[in-house]
């Protein structure tokens, strides 16, 4: 499947954004929920790496896809990045995963608290 086909199948309600980047690093086009990721000010024809410092060193992809999960972007907001090489440029997809990360952290905190209580109640020995 081509990235363009994938974009046509995306649901605008999913809150995804995407960029298509030329091999020389210029932004060719962008779309999706750009505002959610503070991408709405990007300038087409300009270097993506100069506009988005966190992509420095990742582009061009040179044929190898890259997934970076649960990036803390700011104020406890998280995103996944999916970078896909295609013949018409490198595609960068942004996915908001703030809520699933928040839930996962709450679950981890709850498990840790239960384990601490068990240790405290057993006098420090979990295997009595």
mmCIF file of N, CA and C in Angstrom:
data_model
loop_
_atom_site.group_PDB
_atom_site.id
_atom_site.type_symbol
_atom_site.label_atom_id
_atom_site.label_comp_id
_atom_site.label_asym_id
_atom_site.label_seq_id
_atom_site.Cartn_x
_atom_site.Cartn_y
_atom_site.Cartn_z
ATOM 1 N N UNK A 1 0.841 -1.183 0.000
ATOM 2 C CA UNK A 1 0.000 0.000 0.000
ATOM 3 C C UNK A 1 0.883 1.242 0.000
ATOM 4 N N UNK A 2 0.544 2.191 -0.812
ATOM 5 C CA UNK A 2 1.272 3.450 -0.856
ATOM 6 C C UNK A 2 0.789 4.360 0.268
ATOM 7 N N UNK A 3 1.663 5.265 0.709
ATOM 8 C CA UNK A 3 1.300 6.190 1.785
ATOM 9 C C UNK A 3 0.100 7.046 1.385
ATOM 10 N N UNK A 4 0.017 7.429 0.132
ATOM 11 C CA UNK A 4 -1.106 8.253 -0.333
ATOM 12 C C UNK A 4 -2.425 7.484 -0.161
ATOM 13 N N UNK A 5 -2.413 6.176 -0.451
ATOM 14 C CA UNK A 5 -3.600 5.350 -0.247
ATOM 15 C C UNK A 5 -3.973 5.288 1.235
ATOM 16 N N UNK A 6 -2.971 5.184 2.072
ATOM 17 C CA UNK A 6 -3.208 5.147 3.506
ATOM 18 C C UNK A 6 -3.858 6.448 3.982
ATOM 19 N N UNK A 7 -3.381 7.569 3.511
ATOM 20 C CA UNK A 7 -3.935 8.874 3.903
ATOM 21 C C UNK A 7 -5.407 8.969 3.541
ATOM 22 N N UNK A 8 -5.767 8.457 2.390
ATOM 23 C CA UNK A 8 -7.162 8.512 1.968
ATOM 24 C C UNK A 8 -8.065 7.656 2.859
ATOM 25 N N UNK A 9 -7.482 6.667 3.514
ATOM 26 C CA UNK A 9 -8.260 5.794 4.391
ATOM 27 C C UNK A 9 -8.324 6.303 5.828
ATOM 28 N N UNK A 10 -7.519 7.298 6.173
ATOM 29 C CA UNK A 10 -7.498 7.810 7.541
ATOM 30 C C UNK A 10 -8.794 8.519 7.869
ATOM 31 N N UNK A 11 -9.243 8.326 9.072
ATOM 32 C CA UNK A 11 -10.437 8.988 9.579
ATOM 33 C C UNK A 11 -10.005 10.295 10.244
ATOM 34 N N UNK A 12 -10.549 11.441 9.830
ATOM 35 C CA UNK A 12 -10.169 12.719 10.446
ATOM 36 C C UNK A 12 -10.376 12.726 11.956
ATOM 37 N N UNK A 13 -11.275 11.898 12.455
ATOM 38 C CA UNK A 13 -11.534 11.826 13.894
ATOM 39 C C UNK A 13 -10.406 11.139 14.667
ATOM 40 N N UNK A 14 -9.498 10.463 13.954
ATOM 41 C CA UNK A 14 -8.396 9.758 14.614
ATOM 42 C C UNK A 14 -7.343 10.706 15.165
ATOM 43 N N UNK A 15 -7.356 11.956 14.742
ATOM 44 C CA UNK A 15 -6.395 12.924 15.249
ATOM 45 C C UNK A 15 -4.974 12.680 14.789
ATOM 46 N N UNK A 16 -4.822 12.181 13.590
ATOM 47 C CA UNK A 16 -3.488 11.951 13.032
ATOM 48 C C UNK A 16 -3.078 13.136 12.160
ATOM 49 N N UNK A 17 -1.783 13.340 12.044
ATOM 50 C CA UNK A 17 -1.250 14.335 11.121
ATOM 51 C C UNK A 17 -0.138 13.669 10.318
ATOM 52 N N UNK A 18 0.179 14.251 9.181
ATOM 53 C CA UNK A 18 1.216 13.662 8.341
ATOM 54 C C UNK A 18 1.981 14.751 7.583
ATOM 55 N N UNK A 19 3.221 14.391 7.230
ATOM 56 C CA UNK A 19 4.081 15.232 6.395
ATOM 57 C C UNK A 19 4.657 14.371 5.293
ATOM 58 N N UNK A 20 4.843 14.964 4.123
ATOM 59 C CA UNK A 20 5.608 14.304 3.063
ATOM 60 C C UNK A 20 6.841 15.149 2.836
ATOM 61 N N UNK A 21 8.003 14.516 2.929
ATOM 62 C CA UNK A 21 9.277 15.217 2.918
ATOM 63 C C UNK A 21 10.132 14.719 1.755
ATOM 64 N N UNK A 22 10.698 15.648 0.998
ATOM 65 C CA UNK A 22 11.589 15.310 -0.120
ATOM 66 C C UNK A 22 12.911 14.754 0.415
ATOM 67 N N UNK A 23 13.646 14.078 -0.436
ATOM 68 C CA UNK A 23 14.926 13.507 -0.037
ATOM 69 C C UNK A 23 15.918 14.562 0.443
ATOM 70 N N UNK A 24 15.767 15.793 -0.039
ATOM 71 C CA UNK A 24 16.672 16.866 0.411
ATOM 72 C C UNK A 24 16.179 17.529 1.699
ATOM 73 N N UNK A 25 15.079 17.011 2.282
ATOM 74 C CA UNK A 25 14.603 17.506 3.562
ATOM 75 C C UNK A 25 13.546 18.592 3.510
ATOM 76 N N UNK A 26 13.156 19.012 2.293
ATOM 77 C CA UNK A 26 12.116 20.049 2.171
ATOM 78 C C UNK A 26 10.734 19.455 2.412
ATOM 79 N N UNK A 27 9.879 20.228 3.062
ATOM 80 C CA UNK A 27 8.493 19.819 3.255
ATOM 81 C C UNK A 27 7.750 19.970 1.940
ATOM 82 N N UNK A 28 7.197 18.875 1.441
ATOM 83 C CA UNK A 28 6.439 18.904 0.198
ATOM 84 C C UNK A 28 4.970 19.193 0.450
ATOM 85 N N UNK A 29 4.399 18.534 1.464
ATOM 86 C CA UNK A 29 2.992 18.760 1.803
ATOM 87 C C UNK A 29 2.723 18.214 3.195
ATOM 88 N N UNK A 30 1.586 18.611 3.739
ATOM 89 C CA UNK A 30 1.205 18.152 5.068
ATOM 90 C C UNK A 30 -0.309 18.112 5.158
ATOM 91 N N UNK A 31 -0.808 17.392 6.145
ATOM 92 C CA UNK A 31 -2.250 17.309 6.302
ATOM 93 C C UNK A 31 -2.639 16.634 7.598
ATOM 94 N N UNK A 32 -3.937 16.467 7.754
ATOM 95 C CA UNK A 32 -4.466 15.871 8.974
ATOM 96 C C UNK A 32 -4.642 16.924 10.051
ATOM 97 N N UNK A 33 -4.614 16.487 11.296
ATOM 98 C CA UNK A 33 -4.842 17.366 12.441
ATOM 99 C C UNK A 33 -3.524 18.034 12.850
ATOM 100 N N UNK A 34 -3.050 18.947 12.012
ATOM 101 C CA UNK A 34 -1.758 19.600 12.226
ATOM 102 C C UNK A 34 -1.720 20.401 13.520
ATOM 103 N N UNK A 35 -2.813 21.046 13.860
ATOM 104 C CA UNK A 35 -2.850 21.894 15.056
ATOM 105 C C UNK A 35 -2.573 21.093 16.328
ATOM 106 N N UNK A 36 -3.091 19.881 16.406
ATOM 107 C CA UNK A 36 -2.909 19.030 17.587
ATOM 108 C C UNK A 36 -1.430 18.819 17.911
ATOM 109 N N UNK A 37 -0.597 18.821 16.887
ATOM 110 C CA UNK A 37 0.834 18.546 17.068
ATOM 111 C C UNK A 37 1.691 19.798 16.876
ATOM 112 N N UNK A 38 1.053 20.962 16.846
ATOM 113 C CA UNK A 38 1.747 22.244 16.643
ATOM 114 C C UNK A 38 2.528 22.246 15.327
ATOM 115 N N UNK A 39 1.904 21.669 14.295
ATOM 116 C CA UNK A 39 2.534 21.593 12.974
ATOM 117 C C UNK A 39 1.900 22.558 11.985
ATOM 118 N N UNK A 40 0.900 23.296 12.425
ATOM 119 C CA UNK A 40 0.147 24.137 11.499
ATOM 120 C C UNK A 40 0.940 25.341 11.002
ATOM 121 N N UNK A 41 2.086 25.626 11.573
ATOM 122 C CA UNK A 41 2.912 26.738 11.112
ATOM 123 C C UNK A 41 4.059 26.325 10.203
ATOM 124 N N UNK A 42 4.135 25.046 9.838
ATOM 125 C CA UNK A 42 5.230 24.582 8.981
ATOM 126 C C UNK A 42 5.116 25.195 7.587
ATOM 127 N N UNK A 43 6.264 25.490 7.009
ATOM 128 C CA UNK A 43 6.305 26.119 5.699
ATOM 129 C C UNK A 43 6.720 25.117 4.630
ATOM 130 N N UNK A 44 5.852 24.900 3.658
ATOM 131 C CA UNK A 44 6.188 24.019 2.527
ATOM 132 C C UNK A 44 7.361 24.616 1.770
ATOM 133 N N UNK A 45 8.224 23.755 1.276
ATOM 134 C CA UNK A 45 9.400 24.192 0.539
ATOM 135 C C UNK A 45 10.606 24.478 1.423
ATOM 136 N N UNK A 46 10.399 24.519 2.737
ATOM 137 C CA UNK A 46 11.482 24.767 3.690
ATOM 138 C C UNK A 46 11.940 23.454 4.319
ATOM 139 N N UNK A 47 13.119 23.469 4.909
ATOM 140 C CA UNK A 47 13.675 22.289 5.551
ATOM 141 C C UNK A 47 12.815 21.870 6.754
ATOM 142 N N UNK A 48 12.407 20.615 6.757
ATOM 143 C CA UNK A 48 11.637 20.086 7.888
ATOM 144 C C UNK A 48 12.526 19.985 9.112
ATOM 145 N N UNK A 49 13.765 19.584 8.921
ATOM 146 C CA UNK A 49 14.676 19.415 10.055
ATOM 147 C C UNK A 49 14.925 20.745 10.766
ATOM 148 N N UNK A 50 14.922 21.853 10.048
ATOM 149 C CA UNK A 50 15.107 23.157 10.683
ATOM 150 C C UNK A 50 13.828 23.619 11.390
ATOM 151 N N UNK A 51 12.680 23.125 10.945
ATOM 152 C CA UNK A 51 11.411 23.516 11.552
ATOM 153 C C UNK A 51 11.005 22.590 12.699
ATOM 154 N N UNK A 52 11.442 21.339 12.656
ATOM 155 C CA UNK A 52 11.135 20.352 13.694
ATOM 156 C C UNK A 52 12.441 19.709 14.136
ATOM 157 N N UNK A 53 13.054 20.289 15.163
ATOM 158 C CA UNK A 53 14.375 19.851 15.609
ATOM 159 C C UNK A 53 14.434 18.359 15.921
ATOM 160 N N UNK A 54 13.329 17.770 16.392
ATOM 161 C CA UNK A 54 13.351 16.360 16.790
ATOM 162 C C UNK A 54 13.430 15.401 15.605
ATOM 163 N N UNK A 55 13.299 15.908 14.377
ATOM 164 C CA UNK A 55 13.478 15.047 13.202
ATOM 165 C C UNK A 55 14.916 15.084 12.682
ATOM 166 N N UNK A 56 15.737 15.937 13.262
ATOM 167 C CA UNK A 56 17.150 16.024 12.872
ATOM 168 C C UNK A 56 17.805 14.659 13.067
ATOM 169 N N UNK A 57 18.484 14.184 12.047
ATOM 170 C CA UNK A 57 19.162 12.900 12.109
ATOM 171 C C UNK A 57 18.298 11.713 11.704
ATOM 172 N N UNK A 58 16.978 11.913 11.581
ATOM 173 C CA UNK A 58 16.084 10.820 11.193
ATOM 174 C C UNK A 58 15.805 10.809 9.700
ATOM 175 N N UNK A 59 15.868 11.968 9.071
ATOM 176 C CA UNK A 59 15.557 12.103 7.650
ATOM 177 C C UNK A 59 16.809 12.485 6.878
ATOM 178 N N UNK A 60 17.010 11.999 5.682
ATOM 179 C CA UNK A 60 16.144 11.072 4.954
ATOM 180 C C UNK A 60 16.254 9.656 5.523
ATOM 181 N N UNK A 61 15.215 8.864 5.265
ATOM 182 C CA UNK A 61 15.120 7.521 5.833
ATOM 183 C C UNK A 61 16.012 6.505 5.136
ATOM 184 N N UNK A 62 16.355 6.735 3.909
ATOM 185 C CA UNK A 62 17.214 5.826 3.128
ATOM 186 C C UNK A 62 16.651 4.410 3.102
ATOM 187 N N UNK A 63 15.323 4.307 2.922
ATOM 188 C CA UNK A 63 14.686 3.020 2.712
ATOM 189 C C UNK A 63 14.310 2.254 3.961
ATOM 190 N N UNK A 64 14.591 2.779 5.136
ATOM 191 C CA UNK A 64 14.331 2.052 6.373
ATOM 192 C C UNK A 64 13.236 2.758 7.174
ATOM 193 N N UNK A 65 12.095 2.082 7.409
ATOM 194 C CA UNK A 65 11.042 2.703 8.234
ATOM 195 C C UNK A 65 11.481 2.798 9.693
ATOM 196 N N UNK A 66 10.966 3.796 10.373
ATOM 197 C CA UNK A 66 11.309 4.025 11.780
ATOM 198 C C UNK A 66 10.024 4.309 12.554
ATOM 199 N N UNK A 67 9.855 3.648 13.694
ATOM 200 C CA UNK A 67 8.744 3.925 14.615
ATOM 201 C C UNK A 67 9.356 4.373 15.937
ATOM 202 N N UNK A 68 8.864 5.495 16.453
ATOM 203 C CA UNK A 68 9.303 5.997 17.755
ATOM 204 C C UNK A 68 8.044 6.164 18.599
ATOM 205 N N UNK A 69 8.002 5.462 19.699
ATOM 206 C CA UNK A 69 6.777 5.384 20.485
ATOM 207 C C UNK A 69 6.845 6.236 21.748
ATOM 208 N N UNK A 70 5.697 6.785 22.097
ATOM 209 C CA UNK A 70 5.463 7.483 23.350
ATOM 210 C C UNK A 70 6.470 8.600 23.621
ATOM 211 N N UNK A 71 6.593 9.482 22.665
ATOM 212 C CA UNK A 71 7.449 10.653 22.829
ATOM 213 C C UNK A 71 6.708 11.663 23.693
ATOM 214 N N UNK A 72 7.342 12.116 24.763
ATOM 215 C CA UNK A 72 6.744 13.138 25.616
ATOM 216 C C UNK A 72 7.016 14.483 24.956
ATOM 217 N N UNK A 73 5.971 15.070 24.361
ATOM 218 C CA UNK A 73 6.183 16.315 23.623
ATOM 219 C C UNK A 73 6.116 17.531 24.507
ATOM 220 N N UNK A 74 5.153 17.660 25.390
ATOM 221 C CA UNK A 74 5.125 18.734 26.365
ATOM 222 C C UNK A 74 3.912 18.583 27.250
ATOM 223 N N UNK A 75 4.041 19.028 28.487
ATOM 224 C CA UNK A 75 2.924 19.033 29.440
ATOM 225 C C UNK A 75 2.171 17.708 29.461
ATOM 226 N N UNK A 76 2.933 16.603 29.560
ATOM 227 C CA UNK A 76 2.311 15.283 29.646
ATOM 228 C C UNK A 76 1.466 14.931 28.431
ATOM 229 N N UNK A 77 1.855 15.401 27.272
ATOM 230 C CA UNK A 77 1.228 14.996 26.017
ATOM 231 C C UNK A 77 2.210 14.073 25.300
ATOM 232 N N UNK A 78 1.683 12.977 24.775
ATOM 233 C CA UNK A 78 2.531 11.963 24.152
ATOM 234 C C UNK A 78 2.096 11.692 22.721
ATOM 235 N N UNK A 79 3.073 11.326 21.896
ATOM 236 C CA UNK A 79 2.780 10.984 20.511
ATOM 237 C C UNK A 79 3.671 9.844 20.066
ATOM 238 N N UNK A 80 3.187 9.120 19.063
ATOM 239 C CA UNK A 80 3.996 8.144 18.341
ATOM 240 C C UNK A 80 4.341 8.756 16.996
ATOM 241 N N UNK A 81 5.545 8.471 16.522
ATOM 242 C CA UNK A 81 5.980 8.893 15.188
ATOM 243 C C UNK A 81 6.214 7.648 14.349
ATOM 244 N N UNK A 82 5.680 7.663 13.148
ATOM 245 C CA UNK A 82 5.899 6.589 12.187
ATOM 246 C C UNK A 82 6.495 7.218 10.945
ATOM 247 N N UNK A 83 7.701 6.831 10.592
ATOM 248 C CA UNK A 83 8.384 7.377 9.424
ATOM 249 C C UNK A 83 8.489 6.278 8.371
ATOM 250 N N UNK A 84 7.934 6.546 7.194
ATOM 251 C CA UNK A 84 7.857 5.534 6.140
ATOM 252 C C UNK A 84 8.520 6.042 4.861
ATOM 253 N N UNK A 85 9.497 5.305 4.356
ATOM 254 C CA UNK A 85 10.100 5.692 3.083
ATOM 255 C C UNK A 85 9.219 5.250 1.919
ATOM 256 N N UNK A 86 9.007 6.131 0.960
ATOM 257 C CA UNK A 86 8.242 5.808 -0.245
ATOM 258 C C UNK A 86 8.964 6.427 -1.446
ATOM 259 N N UNK A 87 8.553 6.037 -2.627
ATOM 260 C CA UNK A 87 9.187 6.566 -3.830
ATOM 261 C C UNK A 87 8.906 8.054 -4.034
ATOM 262 N N UNK A 88 7.808 8.550 -3.456
ATOM 263 C CA UNK A 88 7.461 9.961 -3.632
ATOM 264 C C UNK A 88 7.879 10.828 -2.448
ATOM 265 N N UNK A 89 8.780 10.316 -1.617
ATOM 266 C CA UNK A 89 9.279 11.060 -0.468
ATOM 267 C C UNK A 89 9.145 10.250 0.807
ATOM 268 N N UNK A 90 9.677 10.788 1.869
ATOM 269 C CA UNK A 90 9.537 10.166 3.176
ATOM 270 C C UNK A 90 8.271 10.716 3.835
ATOM 271 N N UNK A 91 7.492 9.833 4.417
ATOM 272 C CA UNK A 91 6.246 10.221 5.066
ATOM 273 C C UNK A 91 6.433 10.126 6.565
ATOM 274 N N UNK A 92 5.961 11.145 7.270
ATOM 275 C CA UNK A 92 6.031 11.175 8.724
ATOM 276 C C UNK A 92 4.596 11.272 9.237
ATOM 277 N N UNK A 93 4.191 10.291 10.035
ATOM 278 C CA UNK A 93 2.852 10.261 10.610
ATOM 279 C C UNK A 93 2.953 10.515 12.111
ATOM 280 N N UNK A 94 2.073 11.352 12.609
ATOM 281 C CA UNK A 94 2.013 11.712 14.018
ATOM 282 C C UNK A 94 0.705 11.167 14.591
ATOM 283 N N UNK A 95 0.803 10.449 15.709
ATOM 284 C CA UNK A 95 -0.389 9.893 16.358
ATOM 285 C C UNK A 95 -0.384 10.303 17.826
ATOM 286 N N UNK A 96 -1.468 10.914 18.276
ATOM 287 C CA UNK A 96 -1.600 11.305 19.675
ATOM 288 C C UNK A 96 -1.917 10.056 20.499
ATOM 289 N N UNK A 97 -1.076 9.766 21.486
ATOM 290 C CA UNK A 97 -1.295 8.617 22.364
ATOM 291 C C UNK A 97 -1.324 9.050 23.834
ATOM 292 N N UNK A 98 -1.696 10.294 24.065
ATOM 293 C CA UNK A 98 -1.712 10.831 25.424
ATOM 294 C C UNK A 98 -2.601 10.010 26.351
ATOM 295 N N UNK A 99 -3.814 9.725 25.937
ATOM 296 C CA UNK A 99 -4.745 9.010 26.820
ATOM 297 C C UNK A 99 -4.293 7.580 27.119
ATOM 298 N N UNK A 100 -3.897 6.784 26.128
ATOM 299 C CA UNK A 100 -3.420 5.433 26.467
ATOM 300 C C UNK A 100 -2.188 5.451 27.379
ATOM 301 N N UNK A 101 -1.290 6.402 27.191
ATOM 302 C CA UNK A 101 -0.105 6.497 28.056
ATOM 303 C C UNK A 101 -0.526 6.876 29.476
ATOM 304 N N UNK A 102 -1.481 7.792 29.602
ATOM 305 C CA UNK A 102 -1.973 8.194 30.918
ATOM 306 C C UNK A 102 -2.571 6.990 31.658
ATOM 307 N N UNK A 103 -3.385 6.215 30.968
ATOM 308 C CA UNK A 103 -4.006 5.036 31.573
ATOM 309 C C UNK A 103 -2.938 4.023 31.979
ATOM 310 N N UNK A 104 -1.968 3.792 31.116
ATOM 311 C CA UNK A 104 -0.891 2.844 31.420
ATOM 312 C C UNK A 104 -0.113 3.284 32.660
ATOM 313 N N UNK A 105 0.172 4.580 32.759
ATOM 314 C CA UNK A 105 0.899 5.090 33.930
ATOM 315 C C UNK A 105 0.079 4.902 35.209
ATOM 316 N N UNK A 106 -1.227 5.169 35.138
ATOM 317 C CA UNK A 106 -2.085 4.973 36.311
ATOM 318 C C UNK A 106 -2.097 3.515 36.746
ATOM 319 N N UNK A 107 -2.160 2.601 35.773
ATOM 320 C CA UNK A 107 -2.128 1.173 36.100
ATOM 321 C C UNK A 107 -0.816 0.780 36.765
ATOM 322 N N UNK A 108 0.297 1.274 36.220
ATOM 323 C CA UNK A 108 1.607 0.982 36.816
ATOM 324 C C UNK A 108 1.697 1.533 38.236
ATOM 325 N N UNK A 109 1.200 2.748 38.450
ATOM 326 C CA UNK A 109 1.216 3.334 39.785
ATOM 327 C C UNK A 109 0.385 2.507 40.757
ATOM 328 N N UNK A 110 -0.770 2.042 40.315
ATOM 329 C CA UNK A 110 -1.638 1.234 41.171
ATOM 330 C C UNK A 110 -0.968 -0.080 41.548
ATOM 331 N N UNK A 111 -0.359 -0.746 40.572
ATOM 332 C CA UNK A 111 0.334 -2.010 40.841
ATOM 333 C C UNK A 111 1.488 -1.775 41.810
ATOM 334 N N UNK A 112 2.260 -0.717 41.603
ATOM 335 C CA UNK A 112 3.381 -0.424 42.502
ATOM 336 C C UNK A 112 2.896 -0.151 43.923
ATOM 337 N N UNK A 113 1.805 0.582 44.056
ATOM 338 C CA UNK A 113 1.256 0.889 45.376
ATOM 339 C C UNK A 113 0.767 -0.382 46.070
ATOM 340 N N UNK A 114 0.111 -1.271 45.348
ATOM 341 C CA UNK A 114 -0.347 -2.547 45.918
ATOM 342 C C UNK A 114 0.846 -3.370 46.389
ATOM 343 N N UNK A 115 1.893 -3.414 45.570
ATOM 344 C CA UNK A 115 3.087 -4.181 45.942
ATOM 345 C C UNK A 115 3.758 -3.587 47.177
ATOM 346 N N UNK A 116 3.815 -2.256 47.283
ATOM 347 C CA UNK A 116 4.401 -1.621 48.474
ATOM 348 C C UNK A 116 3.589 -1.959 49.728
ATOM 349 N N UNK A 117 2.259 -1.929 49.618
ATOM 350 C CA UNK A 117 1.408 -2.266 50.766
ATOM 351 C C UNK A 117 1.606 -3.718 51.188
ATOM 352 N N UNK A 118 1.731 -4.606 50.197
ATOM 353 C CA UNK A 118 1.936 -6.016 50.521
ATOM 354 C C UNK A 118 3.254 -6.218 51.253
ATOM 355 N N UNK A 119 4.290 -5.540 50.803
ATOM 356 C CA UNK A 119 5.602 -5.650 51.459
ATOM 357 C C UNK A 119 5.517 -5.084 52.867
ATOM 358 N N UNK A 120 4.877 -3.929 53.014
ATOM 359 C CA UNK A 120 4.744 -3.284 54.327
ATOM 360 C C UNK A 120 3.931 -4.183 55.282
ATOM 361 N N UNK A 121 2.850 -4.766 54.789
ATOM 362 C CA UNK A 121 1.994 -5.616 55.632
ATOM 363 C C UNK A 121 2.635 -6.955 55.972
ATOM 364 N N UNK A 122 3.563 -7.398 55.164
ATOM 365 C CA UNK A 122 4.217 -8.690 55.437
ATOM 366 C C UNK A 122 5.511 -8.504 56.216
ATOM 367 N N UNK A 123 5.774 -7.269 56.638
ATOM 368 C CA UNK A 123 6.994 -7.017 57.399
ATOM 369 C C UNK A 123 8.235 -7.012 56.532
ATOM 370 N N UNK A 124 8.047 -6.775 55.260
ATOM 371 C CA UNK A 124 9.192 -6.681 54.353
ATOM 372 C C UNK A 124 9.522 -7.963 53.645
ATOM 373 N N UNK A 125 8.815 -9.052 53.973
ATOM 374 C CA UNK A 125 9.093 -10.326 53.329
ATOM 375 C C UNK A 125 7.838 -10.761 52.557
ATOM 376 N N UNK A 126 7.901 -10.717 51.245
ATOM 377 C CA UNK A 126 6.749 -11.048 50.394
ATOM 378 C C UNK A 126 6.459 -12.550 50.393
ATOM 379 N N UNK A 127 7.411 -13.389 50.811
ATOM 380 C CA UNK A 127 7.253 -14.851 50.642
ATOM 381 C C UNK A 127 7.011 -15.543 51.984
ATOM 382 N N UNK A 128 6.250 -14.978 52.882
ATOM 383 C CA UNK A 128 5.972 -15.634 54.164
ATOM 384 C C UNK A 128 4.911 -16.668 54.018
#
